[in-house]
């Protein structure tokens, strides 16, 4: 699987964990450290990457502004170790949601998957 880790989610531990599982991982620092949220969405979509973030603005871009976007995983107020464990759980138990158009919100207590319909992905 291909991932784009937003700056706020691009800890070395997360990068190493995903890479050790054989995933392709990219961070904005490797391409454009000053990329806007819209540019990150476009990059993730263009390269078919799952966007991993802590920033709630991506949900607004996807659902309110209805910008075309990839799968988005948003971690909410979790330390790095918990994010890494949760990512492993997502990869093991929620692979289907990560292959479909979804916004996945992960908190300490739950994983919520919100699937997007065709119009939510910017399709006609």
PDB file of C-alpha atoms in Angstrom:
ATOM      1  CA  UNK A   1       0.000   0.000   0.000  1.00  0.00           C
ATOM      2  CA  UNK A   2       1.137   3.561  -0.647  1.00  0.00           C
ATOM      3  CA  UNK A   3       0.937   6.209   2.089  1.00  0.00           C
ATOM      4  CA  UNK A   4       1.416   9.977   2.275  1.00  0.00           C
ATOM      5  CA  UNK A   5       2.057  11.057   5.860  1.00  0.00           C
ATOM      6  CA  UNK A   6       1.076  14.653   6.540  1.00  0.00           C
ATOM      7  CA  UNK A   7       3.741  16.610   8.434  1.00  0.00           C
ATOM      8  CA  UNK A   8       1.839  16.254  11.720  1.00  0.00           C
ATOM      9  CA  UNK A   9       1.663  12.452  11.315  1.00  0.00           C
ATOM     10  CA  UNK A  10       5.091  11.826   9.814  1.00  0.00           C
ATOM     11  CA  UNK A  11       6.917  10.570  12.891  1.00  0.00           C
ATOM     12  CA  UNK A  12       9.968   8.434  12.285  1.00  0.00           C
ATOM     13  CA  UNK A  13       8.268   5.595  14.211  1.00  0.00           C
ATOM     14  CA  UNK A  14       5.250   5.609  11.884  1.00  0.00           C
ATOM     15  CA  UNK A  15       7.440   5.786   8.788  1.00  0.00           C
ATOM     16  CA  UNK A  16       9.630   2.928  10.002  1.00  0.00           C
ATOM     17  CA  UNK A  17       6.659   0.781  11.039  1.00  0.00           C
ATOM     18  CA  UNK A  18       4.944   1.137   7.667  1.00  0.00           C
ATOM     19  CA  UNK A  19       8.147   0.592   5.705  1.00  0.00           C
ATOM     20  CA  UNK A  20       9.024  -2.493   7.755  1.00  0.00           C
ATOM     21  CA  UNK A  21       5.657  -3.945   6.685  1.00  0.00           C
ATOM     22  CA  UNK A  22       6.600  -3.367   3.047  1.00  0.00           C
ATOM     23  CA  UNK A  23       4.590  -0.213   2.376  1.00  0.00           C
ATOM     24  CA  UNK A  24       5.655   2.750   0.247  1.00  0.00           C
ATOM     25  CA  UNK A  25       5.763   5.858   2.464  1.00  0.00           C
ATOM     26  CA  UNK A  26       6.131   9.478   1.383  1.00  0.00           C
ATOM     27  CA  UNK A  27       6.180  12.676   3.483  1.00  0.00           C
ATOM     28  CA  UNK A  28       5.720  16.279   2.333  1.00  0.00           C
ATOM     29  CA  UNK A  29       9.300  16.962   3.432  1.00  0.00           C
ATOM     30  CA  UNK A  30      10.445  14.710   0.582  1.00  0.00           C
ATOM     31  CA  UNK A  31       8.467  16.660  -2.039  1.00  0.00           C
ATOM     32  CA  UNK A  32       7.223  20.046  -0.884  1.00  0.00           C
ATOM     33  CA  UNK A  33       7.459  20.989   2.812  1.00  0.00           C
ATOM     34  CA  UNK A  34       5.179  23.998   2.217  1.00  0.00           C
ATOM     35  CA  UNK A  35       2.422  22.112   0.391  1.00  0.00           C
ATOM     36  CA  UNK A  36      -1.110  23.224   1.205  1.00  0.00           C
ATOM     37  CA  UNK A  37      -3.751  20.747   2.301  1.00  0.00           C
ATOM     38  CA  UNK A  38      -5.281  20.934  -1.174  1.00  0.00           C
ATOM     39  CA  UNK A  39      -1.897  20.157  -2.758  1.00  0.00           C
ATOM     40  CA  UNK A  40      -1.400  17.188  -0.427  1.00  0.00           C
ATOM     41  CA  UNK A  41      -4.837  15.843  -1.339  1.00  0.00           C
ATOM     42  CA  UNK A  42      -4.034  16.201  -5.035  1.00  0.00           C
ATOM     43  CA  UNK A  43      -0.665  14.481  -4.612  1.00  0.00           C
ATOM     44  CA  UNK A  44      -2.176  11.587  -2.663  1.00  0.00           C
ATOM     45  CA  UNK A  45      -4.925  11.190  -5.242  1.00  0.00           C
ATOM     46  CA  UNK A  46      -2.541  11.405  -8.193  1.00  0.00           C
ATOM     47  CA  UNK A  47      -0.172   8.819  -6.696  1.00  0.00           C
ATOM     48  CA  UNK A  48      -2.961   6.669  -5.232  1.00  0.00           C
ATOM     49  CA  UNK A  49      -1.739   7.086  -1.665  1.00  0.00           C
ATOM     50  CA  UNK A  50      -3.636   6.851   1.605  1.00  0.00           C
ATOM     51  CA  UNK A  51      -3.306  10.239   3.324  1.00  0.00           C
ATOM     52  CA  UNK A  52      -2.491   9.977   7.042  1.00  0.00           C
ATOM     53  CA  UNK A  53      -2.991  13.082   9.156  1.00  0.00           C
ATOM     54  CA  UNK A  54      -4.074  14.589  12.466  1.00  0.00           C
ATOM     55  CA  UNK A  55      -5.594  17.603  10.712  1.00  0.00           C
ATOM     56  CA  UNK A  56      -9.413  17.740  10.712  1.00  0.00           C
ATOM     57  CA  UNK A  57      -9.384  20.163   7.770  1.00  0.00           C
ATOM     58  CA  UNK A  58      -8.972  17.241   5.347  1.00  0.00           C
ATOM     59  CA  UNK A  59     -12.427  15.938   6.284  1.00  0.00           C
ATOM     60  CA  UNK A  60     -13.876  19.332   5.461  1.00  0.00           C
ATOM     61  CA  UNK A  61     -12.093  19.391   2.109  1.00  0.00           C
ATOM     62  CA  UNK A  62     -13.427  15.914   1.305  1.00  0.00           C
ATOM     63  CA  UNK A  63     -17.011  16.183   2.540  1.00  0.00           C
ATOM     64  CA  UNK A  64     -17.934  19.871   2.657  1.00  0.00           C
ATOM     65  CA  UNK A  65     -15.980  21.196  -0.310  1.00  0.00           C
ATOM     66  CA  UNK A  66     -16.251  17.808  -2.054  1.00  0.00           C
ATOM     67  CA  UNK A  67     -12.736  17.908  -3.449  1.00  0.00           C
ATOM     68  CA  UNK A  68     -11.588  14.725  -5.148  1.00  0.00           C
ATOM     69  CA  UNK A  69      -9.444  12.898  -2.652  1.00  0.00           C
ATOM     70  CA  UNK A  70      -7.948   9.567  -1.647  1.00  0.00           C
ATOM     71  CA  UNK A  71      -8.613   7.527   1.451  1.00  0.00           C
ATOM     72  CA  UNK A  72      -7.878   9.693   4.505  1.00  0.00           C
ATOM     73  CA  UNK A  73      -6.876   8.363   7.919  1.00  0.00           C
ATOM     74  CA  UNK A  74      -7.119  10.922  10.724  1.00  0.00           C
ATOM     75  CA  UNK A  75      -5.669  10.217  14.159  1.00  0.00           C
ATOM     76  CA  UNK A  76      -7.196  12.216  17.016  1.00  0.00           C
ATOM     77  CA  UNK A  77      -5.081  13.140  20.048  1.00  0.00           C
ATOM     78  CA  UNK A  78      -2.983   9.983  20.238  1.00  0.00           C
ATOM     79  CA  UNK A  79       0.667   9.550  21.147  1.00  0.00           C
ATOM     80  CA  UNK A  80       2.931   8.100  18.469  1.00  0.00           C
ATOM     81  CA  UNK A  81       3.046   4.576  19.918  1.00  0.00           C
ATOM     82  CA  UNK A  82      -0.752   4.361  19.948  1.00  0.00           C
ATOM     83  CA  UNK A  83      -0.930   5.632  16.372  1.00  0.00           C
ATOM     84  CA  UNK A  84       1.512   2.949  15.245  1.00  0.00           C
ATOM     85  CA  UNK A  85      -0.528   0.227  17.007  1.00  0.00           C
ATOM     86  CA  UNK A  86      -3.755   1.590  15.542  1.00  0.00           C
ATOM     87  CA  UNK A  87      -2.243   1.674  12.045  1.00  0.00           C
ATOM     88  CA  UNK A  88      -1.288  -1.977  12.373  1.00  0.00           C
ATOM     89  CA  UNK A  89      -4.867  -2.760  13.431  1.00  0.00           C
ATOM     90  CA  UNK A  90      -6.217  -0.828  10.457  1.00  0.00           C
ATOM     91  CA  UNK A  91      -4.002  -2.789   8.094  1.00  0.00           C
ATOM     92  CA  UNK A  92      -5.093  -6.085   9.638  1.00  0.00           C
ATOM     93  CA  UNK A  93      -8.804  -5.493  10.171  1.00  0.00           C
ATOM     94  CA  UNK A  94      -9.955  -2.652   7.942  1.00  0.00           C
ATOM     95  CA  UNK A  95      -8.174  -3.299   4.659  1.00  0.00           C
ATOM     96  CA  UNK A  96     -11.464  -2.997   2.736  1.00  0.00           C
ATOM     97  CA  UNK A  97     -12.042   0.558   4.010  1.00  0.00           C
ATOM     98  CA  UNK A  98      -8.477   1.467   3.067  1.00  0.00           C
ATOM     99  CA  UNK A  99      -9.080   0.269  -0.484  1.00  0.00           C
ATOM    100  CA  UNK A 100     -12.340   2.203  -0.906  1.00  0.00           C
ATOM    101  CA  UNK A 101     -13.027   5.897  -0.712  1.00  0.00           C
ATOM    102  CA  UNK A 102     -13.207   6.446   3.035  1.00  0.00           C
ATOM    103  CA  UNK A 103     -12.480   8.862   5.811  1.00  0.00           C
ATOM    104  CA  UNK A 104     -11.215   6.806   8.730  1.00  0.00           C
ATOM    105  CA  UNK A 105     -11.110   8.558  12.096  1.00  0.00           C
ATOM    106  CA  UNK A 106      -9.080   6.838  14.788  1.00  0.00           C
ATOM    107  CA  UNK A 107      -9.326   7.717  18.476  1.00  0.00           C
ATOM    108  CA  UNK A 108      -8.083   5.870  21.542  1.00  0.00           C
ATOM    109  CA  UNK A 109     -11.440   4.181  21.928  1.00  0.00           C
ATOM    110  CA  UNK A 110     -12.653   3.505  18.403  1.00  0.00           C
ATOM    111  CA  UNK A 111     -12.149   3.445  14.674  1.00  0.00           C
ATOM    112  CA  UNK A 112     -14.894   5.108  12.656  1.00  0.00           C
ATOM    113  CA  UNK A 113     -15.131   4.569   8.917  1.00  0.00           C
ATOM    114  CA  UNK A 114     -17.134   6.972   6.793  1.00  0.00           C
ATOM    115  CA  UNK A 115     -17.386   5.799   3.202  1.00  0.00           C
ATOM    116  CA  UNK A 116     -17.790   8.354   0.465  1.00  0.00           C
ATOM    117  CA  UNK A 117     -20.210   7.977  -2.388  1.00  0.00           C
ATOM    118  CA  UNK A 118     -19.332   8.889  -6.012  1.00  0.00           C
ATOM    119  CA  UNK A 119     -20.310  12.533  -5.553  1.00  0.00           C
ATOM    120  CA  UNK A 120     -18.195  12.776  -2.382  1.00  0.00           C
ATOM    121  CA  UNK A 121     -15.139  11.772  -4.441  1.00  0.00           C
ATOM    122  CA  UNK A 122     -15.848  14.525  -6.941  1.00  0.00           C
ATOM    123  CA  UNK A 123     -17.224  12.131  -9.582  1.00  0.00           C
ATOM    124  CA  UNK A 124     -20.381  12.769 -11.563  1.00  0.00           C
TER     125      UNK A 124
END
